[in-house]
Amino acid sequence: MSRGRHVAVDTDQILESLATLADDGETISEGGVVPKRLATECGYHRATVLRALESLVEESAAEVVWGFTDTGPKKSFLPCEPADGGAE
């Protein structure tokens, strides 16, 4: 048995936390401090959160935005705007 290989991830929770952080003006950057915060808030390992973010991008629920820093290119994740205009 391979323990911890296939963790059931609540992508809705991750997307909600992603949106909350984006509302606070923070972007989720691969390998940065914010994914660690996002992982802590969601209760998952940082690598698990990054894989979940990649799957959310594939599902068009999140998007990747590329930027540049002093150390080179930076990949950030942002939630996509809901197609229904955000009605809850």
PDB file of N, CA and C in Angstrom:
ATOM      1  N   MET A   1       0.835  -1.186   0.000  1.00  0.00           N
ATOM      2  CA  MET A   1       0.000   0.000   0.000  1.00  0.00           C
ATOM      3  C   MET A   1       0.882   1.252   0.000  1.00  0.00           C
ATOM      4  N   SER A   2       0.540   2.190  -0.836  1.00  0.00           N
ATOM      5  CA  SER A   2       1.324   3.427  -0.877  1.00  0.00           C
ATOM      6  C   SER A   2       0.562   4.522  -0.150  1.00  0.00           C
ATOM      7  N   ARG A   3       0.971   4.740   1.073  1.00  0.00           N
ATOM      8  CA  ARG A   3       0.296   5.720   1.929  1.00  0.00           C
ATOM      9  C   ARG A   3       0.537   7.131   1.438  1.00  0.00           C
ATOM     10  N   GLY A   4      -0.516   7.933   1.372  1.00  0.00           N
ATOM     11  CA  GLY A   4      -0.378   9.341   1.048  1.00  0.00           C
ATOM     12  C   GLY A   4      -0.213   9.646  -0.428  1.00  0.00           C
ATOM     13  N   ARG A   5      -0.270   8.648  -1.289  1.00  0.00           N
ATOM     14  CA  ARG A   5      -0.071   8.886  -2.711  1.00  0.00           C
ATOM     15  C   ARG A   5      -1.303   9.526  -3.345  1.00  0.00           C
ATOM     16  N   HIS A   6      -2.477   9.079  -2.963  1.00  0.00           N
ATOM     17  CA  HIS A   6      -3.701   9.590  -3.578  1.00  0.00           C
ATOM     18  C   HIS A   6      -4.585  10.202  -2.490  1.00  0.00           C
ATOM     19  N   VAL A   7      -4.397  11.468  -2.246  1.00  0.00           N
ATOM     20  CA  VAL A   7      -5.153  12.166  -1.218  1.00  0.00           C
ATOM     21  C   VAL A   7      -6.397  12.755  -1.866  1.00  0.00           C
ATOM     22  N   ALA A   8      -7.545  12.502  -1.266  1.00  0.00           N
ATOM     23  CA  ALA A   8      -8.771  13.119  -1.745  1.00  0.00           C
ATOM     24  C   ALA A   8      -8.720  14.602  -1.379  1.00  0.00           C
ATOM     25  N   VAL A   9      -8.754  15.448  -2.394  1.00  0.00           N
ATOM     26  CA  VAL A   9      -8.596  16.879  -2.188  1.00  0.00           C
ATOM     27  C   VAL A   9      -9.918  17.579  -2.461  1.00  0.00           C
ATOM     28  N   ASP A  10     -10.310  18.451  -1.557  1.00  0.00           N
ATOM     29  CA  ASP A  10     -11.515  19.256  -1.734  1.00  0.00           C
ATOM     30  C   ASP A  10     -11.133  20.483  -2.557  1.00  0.00           C
ATOM     31  N   THR A  11     -11.251  20.363  -3.893  1.00  0.00           N
ATOM     32  CA  THR A  11     -10.842  21.466  -4.765  1.00  0.00           C
ATOM     33  C   THR A  11     -11.730  22.690  -4.582  1.00  0.00           C
ATOM     34  N   ASP A  12     -12.984  22.483  -4.179  1.00  0.00           N
ATOM     35  CA  ASP A  12     -13.854  23.633  -3.911  1.00  0.00           C
ATOM     36  C   ASP A  12     -13.297  24.465  -2.760  1.00  0.00           C
ATOM     37  N   GLN A  13     -12.807  23.783  -1.729  1.00  0.00           N
ATOM     38  CA  GLN A  13     -12.213  24.484  -0.583  1.00  0.00           C
ATOM     39  C   GLN A  13     -10.962  25.245  -1.016  1.00  0.00           C
ATOM     40  N   ILE A  14     -10.133  24.615  -1.834  1.00  0.00           N
ATOM     41  CA  ILE A  14      -8.913  25.269  -2.309  1.00  0.00           C
ATOM     42  C   ILE A  14      -9.266  26.475  -3.169  1.00  0.00           C
ATOM     43  N   LEU A  15     -10.246  26.308  -4.057  1.00  0.00           N
ATOM     44  CA  LEU A  15     -10.664  27.416  -4.919  1.00  0.00           C
ATOM     45  C   LEU A  15     -11.247  28.561  -4.095  1.00  0.00           C
ATOM     46  N   GLU A  16     -12.011  28.237  -3.062  1.00  0.00           N
ATOM     47  CA  GLU A  16     -12.582  29.259  -2.183  1.00  0.00           C
ATOM     48  C   GLU A  16     -11.480  30.031  -1.453  1.00  0.00           C
ATOM     49  N   SER A  17     -10.492  29.294  -0.929  1.00  0.00           N
ATOM     50  CA  SER A  17      -9.366  29.948  -0.251  1.00  0.00           C
ATOM     51  C   SER A  17      -8.557  30.783  -1.232  1.00  0.00           C
ATOM     52  N   LEU A  18      -8.395  30.280  -2.456  1.00  0.00           N
ATOM     53  CA  LEU A  18      -7.687  31.016  -3.505  1.00  0.00           C
ATOM     54  C   LEU A  18      -8.395  32.336  -3.788  1.00  0.00           C
ATOM     55  N   ALA A  19      -9.717  32.290  -3.887  1.00  0.00           N
ATOM     56  CA  ALA A  19     -10.498  33.497  -4.137  1.00  0.00           C
ATOM     57  C   ALA A  19     -10.399  34.474  -2.979  1.00  0.00           C
ATOM     58  N   THR A  20     -10.431  33.960  -1.755  1.00  0.00           N
ATOM     59  CA  THR A  20     -10.316  34.815  -0.568  1.00  0.00           C
ATOM     60  C   THR A  20      -8.971  35.536  -0.558  1.00  0.00           C
ATOM     61  N   LEU A  21      -7.893  34.797  -0.818  1.00  0.00           N
ATOM     62  CA  LEU A  21      -6.569  35.414  -0.853  1.00  0.00           C
ATOM     63  C   LEU A  21      -6.464  36.425  -1.984  1.00  0.00           C
ATOM     64  N   ALA A  22      -7.062  36.109  -3.144  1.00  0.00           N
ATOM     65  CA  ALA A  22      -7.039  37.045  -4.267  1.00  0.00           C
ATOM     66  C   ALA A  22      -7.803  38.317  -3.916  1.00  0.00           C
ATOM     67  N   ASP A  23      -8.919  38.176  -3.196  1.00  0.00           N
ATOM     68  CA  ASP A  23      -9.684  39.340  -2.741  1.00  0.00           C
ATOM     69  C   ASP A  23      -8.861  40.206  -1.795  1.00  0.00           C
ATOM     70  N   ASP A  24      -7.953  39.554  -1.051  1.00  0.00           N
ATOM     71  CA  ASP A  24      -7.058  40.274  -0.140  1.00  0.00           C
ATOM     72  C   ASP A  24      -5.863  40.878  -0.873  1.00  0.00           C
ATOM     73  N   GLY A  25      -5.827  40.696  -2.211  1.00  0.00           N
ATOM     74  CA  GLY A  25      -4.741  41.261  -3.009  1.00  0.00           C
ATOM     75  C   GLY A  25      -3.514  40.377  -3.103  1.00  0.00           C
ATOM     76  N   GLU A  26      -3.631  39.117  -2.701  1.00  0.00           N
ATOM     77  CA  GLU A  26      -2.493  38.201  -2.759  1.00  0.00           C
ATOM     78  C   GLU A  26      -2.651  37.258  -3.942  1.00  0.00           C
ATOM     79  N   THR A  27      -1.540  36.973  -4.613  1.00  0.00           N
ATOM     80  CA  THR A  27      -1.558  35.969  -5.666  1.00  0.00           C
ATOM     81  C   THR A  27      -0.908  34.705  -5.143  1.00  0.00           C
ATOM     82  N   ILE A  28      -1.297  33.598  -5.714  1.00  0.00           N
ATOM     83  CA  ILE A  28      -0.762  32.303  -5.310  1.00  0.00           C
ATOM     84  C   ILE A  28       0.369  31.980  -6.268  1.00  0.00           C
ATOM     85  N   SER A  29       1.590  32.011  -5.784  1.00  0.00           N
ATOM     86  CA  SER A  29       2.753  31.786  -6.622  1.00  0.00           C
ATOM     87  C   SER A  29       3.345  30.416  -6.354  1.00  0.00           C
ATOM     88  N   GLU A  30       3.677  29.736  -7.426  1.00  0.00           N
ATOM     89  CA  GLU A  30       4.284  28.420  -7.297  1.00  0.00           C
ATOM     90  C   GLU A  30       5.600  28.536  -6.550  1.00  0.00           C
ATOM     91  N   GLY A  31       5.746  27.771  -5.475  1.00  0.00           N
ATOM     92  CA  GLY A  31       6.982  27.759  -4.716  1.00  0.00           C
ATOM     93  C   GLY A  31       7.149  28.923  -3.763  1.00  0.00           C
ATOM     94  N   GLY A  32       6.164  29.787  -3.680  1.00  0.00           N
ATOM     95  CA  GLY A  32       6.276  30.957  -2.821  1.00  0.00           C
ATOM     96  C   GLY A  32       5.694  30.735  -1.441  1.00  0.00           C
ATOM     97  N   VAL A  33       5.608  31.817  -0.692  1.00  0.00           N
ATOM     98  CA  VAL A  33       5.117  31.753   0.677  1.00  0.00           C
ATOM     99  C   VAL A  33       3.611  31.524   0.710  1.00  0.00           C
ATOM    100  N   VAL A  34       2.887  32.126  -0.229  1.00  0.00           N
ATOM    101  CA  VAL A  34       1.437  32.042  -0.190  1.00  0.00           C
ATOM    102  C   VAL A  34       0.916  30.617  -0.379  1.00  0.00           C
ATOM    103  N   PRO A  35       1.530  29.763  -1.263  1.00  0.00           N
ATOM    104  CA  PRO A  35       1.022  28.392  -1.321  1.00  0.00           C
ATOM    105  C   PRO A  35       1.135  27.685   0.020  1.00  0.00           C
ATOM    106  N   LYS A  36       2.172  28.000   0.791  1.00  0.00           N
ATOM    107  CA  LYS A  36       2.319  27.395   2.117  1.00  0.00           C
ATOM    108  C   LYS A  36       1.159  27.851   2.999  1.00  0.00           C
ATOM    109  N   ARG A  37       0.803  29.130   2.920  1.00  0.00           N
ATOM    110  CA  ARG A  37      -0.338  29.639   3.694  1.00  0.00           C
ATOM    111  C   ARG A  37      -1.633  28.975   3.230  1.00  0.00           C
ATOM    112  N   LEU A  38      -1.779  28.857   1.908  1.00  0.00           N
ATOM    113  CA  LEU A  38      -2.973  28.227   1.352  1.00  0.00           C
ATOM    114  C   LEU A  38      -3.048  26.769   1.806  1.00  0.00           C
ATOM    115  N   ALA A  39      -1.923  26.073   1.780  1.00  0.00           N
ATOM    116  CA  ALA A  39      -1.881  24.676   2.219  1.00  0.00           C
ATOM    117  C   ALA A  39      -2.242  24.564   3.693  1.00  0.00           C
ATOM    118  N   THR A  40      -1.727  25.485   4.494  1.00  0.00           N
ATOM    119  CA  THR A  40      -2.023  25.480   5.931  1.00  0.00           C
ATOM    120  C   THR A  40      -3.507  25.704   6.167  1.00  0.00           C
ATOM    121  N   GLU A  41      -4.091  26.670   5.448  1.00  0.00           N
ATOM    122  CA  GLU A  41      -5.516  26.962   5.616  1.00  0.00           C
ATOM    123  C   GLU A  41      -6.388  25.786   5.199  1.00  0.00           C
ATOM    124  N   CYS A  42      -5.959  25.058   4.158  1.00  0.00           N
ATOM    125  CA  CYS A  42      -6.759  23.951   3.646  1.00  0.00           C
ATOM    126  C   CYS A  42      -6.437  22.627   4.321  1.00  0.00           C
ATOM    127  N   GLY A  43      -5.291  22.568   5.013  1.00  0.00           N
ATOM    128  CA  GLY A  43      -4.908  21.348   5.698  1.00  0.00           C
ATOM    129  C   GLY A  43      -4.249  20.305   4.816  1.00  0.00           C
ATOM    130  N   TYR A  44      -3.665  20.720   3.695  1.00  0.00           N
ATOM    131  CA  TYR A  44      -2.991  19.807   2.785  1.00  0.00           C
ATOM    132  C   TYR A  44      -1.509  20.163   2.694  1.00  0.00           C
ATOM    133  N   HIS A  45      -0.716  19.211   2.207  1.00  0.00           N
ATOM    134  CA  HIS A  45       0.700  19.458   1.920  1.00  0.00           C
ATOM    135  C   HIS A  45       0.780  20.424   0.730  1.00  0.00           C
ATOM    136  N   ARG A  46       1.796  21.267   0.702  1.00  0.00           N
ATOM    137  CA  ARG A  46       1.932  22.285  -0.348  1.00  0.00           C
ATOM    138  C   ARG A  46       1.947  21.676  -1.752  1.00  0.00           C
ATOM    139  N   ALA A  47       2.629  20.546  -1.929  1.00  0.00           N
ATOM    140  CA  ALA A  47       2.684  19.897  -3.239  1.00  0.00           C
ATOM    141  C   ALA A  47       1.297  19.425  -3.677  1.00  0.00           C
ATOM    142  N   THR A  48       0.488  18.975  -2.717  1.00  0.00           N
ATOM    143  CA  THR A  48      -0.878  18.547  -3.017  1.00  0.00           C
ATOM    144  C   THR A  48      -1.704  19.727  -3.488  1.00  0.00           C
ATOM    145  N   VAL A  49      -1.531  20.876  -2.824  1.00  0.00           N
ATOM    146  CA  VAL A  49      -2.263  22.083  -3.217  1.00  0.00           C
ATOM    147  C   VAL A  49      -1.847  22.523  -4.611  1.00  0.00           C
ATOM    148  N   LEU A  50      -0.545  22.484  -4.914  1.00  0.00           N
ATOM    149  CA  LEU A  50      -0.091  22.892  -6.242  1.00  0.00           C
ATOM    150  C   LEU A  50      -0.652  21.970  -7.324  1.00  0.00           C
ATOM    151  N   ARG A  51      -0.710  20.655  -7.057  1.00  0.00           N
ATOM    152  CA  ARG A  51      -1.318  19.727  -8.028  1.00  0.00           C
ATOM    153  C   ARG A  51      -2.797  20.046  -8.205  1.00  0.00           C
ATOM    154  N   ALA A  52      -3.485  20.350  -7.100  1.00  0.00           N
ATOM    155  CA  ALA A  52      -4.905  20.691  -7.179  1.00  0.00           C
ATOM    156  C   ALA A  52      -5.106  21.976  -7.975  1.00  0.00           C
ATOM    157  N   LEU A  53      -4.219  22.967  -7.777  1.00  0.00           N
ATOM    158  CA  LEU A  53      -4.314  24.210  -8.545  1.00  0.00           C
ATOM    159  C   LEU A  53      -4.134  23.943 -10.033  1.00  0.00           C
ATOM    160  N   GLU A  54      -3.189  23.064 -10.383  1.00  0.00           N
ATOM    161  CA  GLU A  54      -2.985  22.701 -11.792  1.00  0.00           C
ATOM    162  C   GLU A  54      -4.242  22.056 -12.365  1.00  0.00           C
ATOM    163  N   SER A  55      -4.907  21.204 -11.597  1.00  0.00           N
ATOM    164  CA  SER A  55      -6.125  20.565 -12.094  1.00  0.00           C
ATOM    165  C   SER A  55      -7.257  21.582 -12.222  1.00  0.00           C
ATOM    166  N   LEU A  56      -7.294  22.569 -11.321  1.00  0.00           N
ATOM    167  CA  LEU A  56      -8.302  23.630 -11.432  1.00  0.00           C
ATOM    168  C   LEU A  56      -8.074  24.459 -12.690  1.00  0.00           C
ATOM    169  N   VAL A  57      -6.818  24.650 -13.075  1.00  0.00           N
ATOM    170  CA  VAL A  57      -6.504  25.359 -14.319  1.00  0.00           C
ATOM    171  C   VAL A  57      -7.014  24.548 -15.503  1.00  0.00           C
ATOM    172  N   GLU A  58      -6.794  23.231 -15.476  1.00  0.00           N
ATOM    173  CA  GLU A  58      -7.275  22.359 -16.553  1.00  0.00           C
ATOM    174  C   GLU A  58      -8.791  22.410 -16.666  1.00  0.00           C
ATOM    175  N   GLU A  59      -9.475  22.568 -15.540  1.00  0.00           N
ATOM    176  CA  GLU A  59     -10.941  22.631 -15.521  1.00  0.00           C
ATOM    177  C   GLU A  59     -11.466  24.048 -15.786  1.00  0.00           C
ATOM    178  N   SER A  60     -10.553  24.994 -16.028  1.00  0.00           N
ATOM    179  CA  SER A  60     -10.893  26.395 -16.272  1.00  0.00           C
ATOM    180  C   SER A  60     -11.535  27.072 -15.065  1.00  0.00           C
ATOM    181  N   ALA A  61     -11.270  26.567 -13.869  1.00  0.00           N
ATOM    182  CA  ALA A  61     -11.767  27.201 -12.655  1.00  0.00           C
ATOM    183  C   ALA A  61     -10.743  28.191 -12.113  1.00  0.00           C
ATOM    184  N   ALA A  62      -9.494  28.035 -12.569  1.00  0.00           N
ATOM    185  CA  ALA A  62      -8.420  28.941 -12.176  1.00  0.00           C
ATOM    186  C   ALA A  62      -7.570  29.199 -13.415  1.00  0.00           C
ATOM    187  N   GLU A  63      -6.780  30.259 -13.352  1.00  0.00           N
ATOM    188  CA  GLU A  63      -5.920  30.580 -14.486  1.00  0.00           C
ATOM    189  C   GLU A  63      -4.500  30.824 -14.002  1.00  0.00           C
ATOM    190  N   VAL A  64      -3.562  30.644 -14.925  1.00  0.00           N
ATOM    191  CA  VAL A  64      -2.164  30.899 -14.630  1.00  0.00           C
ATOM    192  C   VAL A  64      -1.803  32.266 -15.197  1.00  0.00           C
ATOM    193  N   VAL A  65      -1.135  33.066 -14.391  1.00  0.00           N
ATOM    194  CA  VAL A  65      -0.655  34.376 -14.821  1.00  0.00           C
ATOM    195  C   VAL A  65       0.858  34.369 -14.637  1.00  0.00           C
ATOM    196  N   TRP A  66       1.579  34.701 -15.689  1.00  0.00           N
ATOM    197  CA  TRP A  66       3.040  34.730 -15.609  1.00  0.00           C
ATOM    198  C   TRP A  66       3.504  36.150 -15.368  1.00  0.00           C
ATOM    199  N   GLY A  67       4.447  36.299 -14.484  1.00  0.00           N
ATOM    200  CA  GLY A  67       5.059  37.584 -14.196  1.00  0.00           C
ATOM    201  C   GLY A  67       6.554  37.386 -14.045  1.00  0.00           C
ATOM    202  N   PHE A  68       7.261  38.447 -13.777  1.00  0.00           N
ATOM    203  CA  PHE A  68       8.707  38.345 -13.624  1.00  0.00           C
ATOM    204  C   PHE A  68       9.145  39.029 -12.337  1.00  0.00           C
ATOM    205  N   THR A  69      10.111  38.428 -11.690  1.00  0.00           N
ATOM    206  CA  THR A  69      10.685  38.983 -10.470  1.00  0.00           C
ATOM    207  C   THR A  69      12.187  39.097 -10.681  1.00  0.00           C
ATOM    208  N   ASP A  70      12.896  39.545  -9.664  1.00  0.00           N
ATOM    209  CA  ASP A  70      14.358  39.642  -9.741  1.00  0.00           C
ATOM    210  C   ASP A  70      15.005  38.283  -9.984  1.00  0.00           C
ATOM    211  N   THR A  71      14.330  37.220  -9.576  1.00  0.00           N
ATOM    212  CA  THR A  71      14.901  35.882  -9.719  1.00  0.00           C
ATOM    213  C   THR A  71      14.423  35.161 -10.968  1.00  0.00           C
ATOM    214  N   GLY A  72      13.576  35.801 -11.777  1.00  0.00           N
ATOM    215  CA  GLY A  72      13.116  35.178 -13.016  1.00  0.00           C
ATOM    216  C   GLY A  72      11.606  35.118 -13.111  1.00  0.00           C
ATOM    217  N   PRO A  73      11.115  34.279 -14.028  1.00  0.00           N
ATOM    218  CA  PRO A  73       9.658  34.188 -14.226  1.00  0.00           C
ATOM    219  C   PRO A  73       8.960  33.619 -12.999  1.00  0.00           C
ATOM    220  N   LYS A  74       7.737  34.083 -12.790  1.00  0.00           N
ATOM    221  CA  LYS A  74       6.935  33.660 -11.641  1.00  0.00           C
ATOM    222  C   LYS A  74       5.570  33.214 -12.148  1.00  0.00           C
ATOM    223  N   LYS A  75       5.187  32.030 -11.766  1.00  0.00           N
ATOM    224  CA  LYS A  75       3.894  31.472 -12.155  1.00  0.00           C
ATOM    225  C   LYS A  75       2.929  31.678 -11.005  1.00  0.00           C
ATOM    226  N   SER A  76       1.845  32.401 -11.252  1.00  0.00           N
ATOM    227  CA  SER A  76       0.842  32.647 -10.221  1.00  0.00           C
ATOM    228  C   SER A  76      -0.495  32.066 -10.650  1.00  0.00           C
ATOM    229  N   PHE A  77      -1.288  31.698  -9.672  1.00  0.00           N
ATOM    230  CA  PHE A  77      -2.622  31.161  -9.923  1.00  0.00           C
ATOM    231  C   PHE A  77      -3.666  32.151  -9.430  1.00  0.00           C
ATOM    232  N   LEU A  78      -4.691  32.377 -10.221  1.00  0.00           N
ATOM    233  CA  LEU A  78      -5.802  33.248  -9.836  1.00  0.00           C
ATOM    234  C   LEU A  78      -7.105  32.530 -10.161  1.00  0.00           C
ATOM    235  N   PRO A  79      -8.144  32.753  -9.353  1.00  0.00           N
ATOM    236  CA  PRO A  79      -9.436  32.133  -9.687  1.00  0.00           C
ATOM    237  C   PRO A  79     -10.038  32.802 -10.913  1.00  0.00           C
ATOM    238  N   CYS A  80     -10.705  32.017 -11.754  1.00  0.00           N
ATOM    239  CA  CYS A  80     -11.415  32.573 -12.900  1.00  0.00           C
ATOM    240  C   CYS A  80     -12.733  33.169 -12.415  1.00  0.00           C
ATOM    241  N   GLU A  81     -13.192  34.160 -13.140  1.00  0.00           N
ATOM    242  CA  GLU A  81     -14.485  34.742 -12.807  1.00  0.00           C
ATOM    243  C   GLU A  81     -15.572  33.714 -13.129  1.00  0.00           C
ATOM    244  N   PRO A  82     -16.544  33.511 -12.240  1.00  0.00           N
ATOM    245  CA  PRO A  82     -17.613  32.550 -12.519  1.00  0.00           C
ATOM    246  C   PRO A  82     -18.429  32.976 -13.734  1.00  0.00           C
ATOM    247  N   ALA A  83     -18.846  32.009 -14.524  1.00  0.00           N
ATOM    248  CA  ALA A  83     -19.631  32.287 -15.728  1.00  0.00           C
ATOM    249  C   ALA A  83     -20.999  32.860 -15.385  1.00  0.00           C
ATOM    250  N   ASP A  84     -21.499  32.564 -14.176  1.00  0.00           N
ATOM    251  CA  ASP A  84     -22.822  33.045 -13.786  1.00  0.00           C
ATOM    252  C   ASP A  84     -22.777  34.420 -13.139  1.00  0.00           C
ATOM    253  N   GLY A  85     -21.640  35.081 -13.214  1.00  0.00           N
ATOM    254  CA  GLY A  85     -21.528  36.421 -12.663  1.00  0.00           C
ATOM    255  C   GLY A  85     -21.291  36.452 -11.168  1.00  0.00           C
ATOM    256  N   GLY A  86     -21.031  35.283 -10.571  1.00  0.00           N
ATOM    257  CA  GLY A  86     -20.711  35.242  -9.151  1.00  0.00           C
ATOM    258  C   GLY A  86     -21.916  35.185  -8.235  1.00  0.00           C
ATOM    259  N   ALA A  87     -23.091  34.901  -8.778  1.00  0.00           N
ATOM    260  CA  ALA A  87     -24.292  34.816  -7.939  1.00  0.00           C
ATOM    261  C   ALA A  87     -24.183  33.610  -7.018  1.00  0.00           C
ATOM    262  N   GLU A  88     -24.455  33.828  -5.746  1.00  0.00           N
ATOM    263  CA  GLU A  88     -24.396  32.718  -4.789  1.00  0.00           C
ATOM    264  C   GLU A  88     -25.735  32.543  -4.137  1.00  0.00           C
TER     265      GLU A  88
END
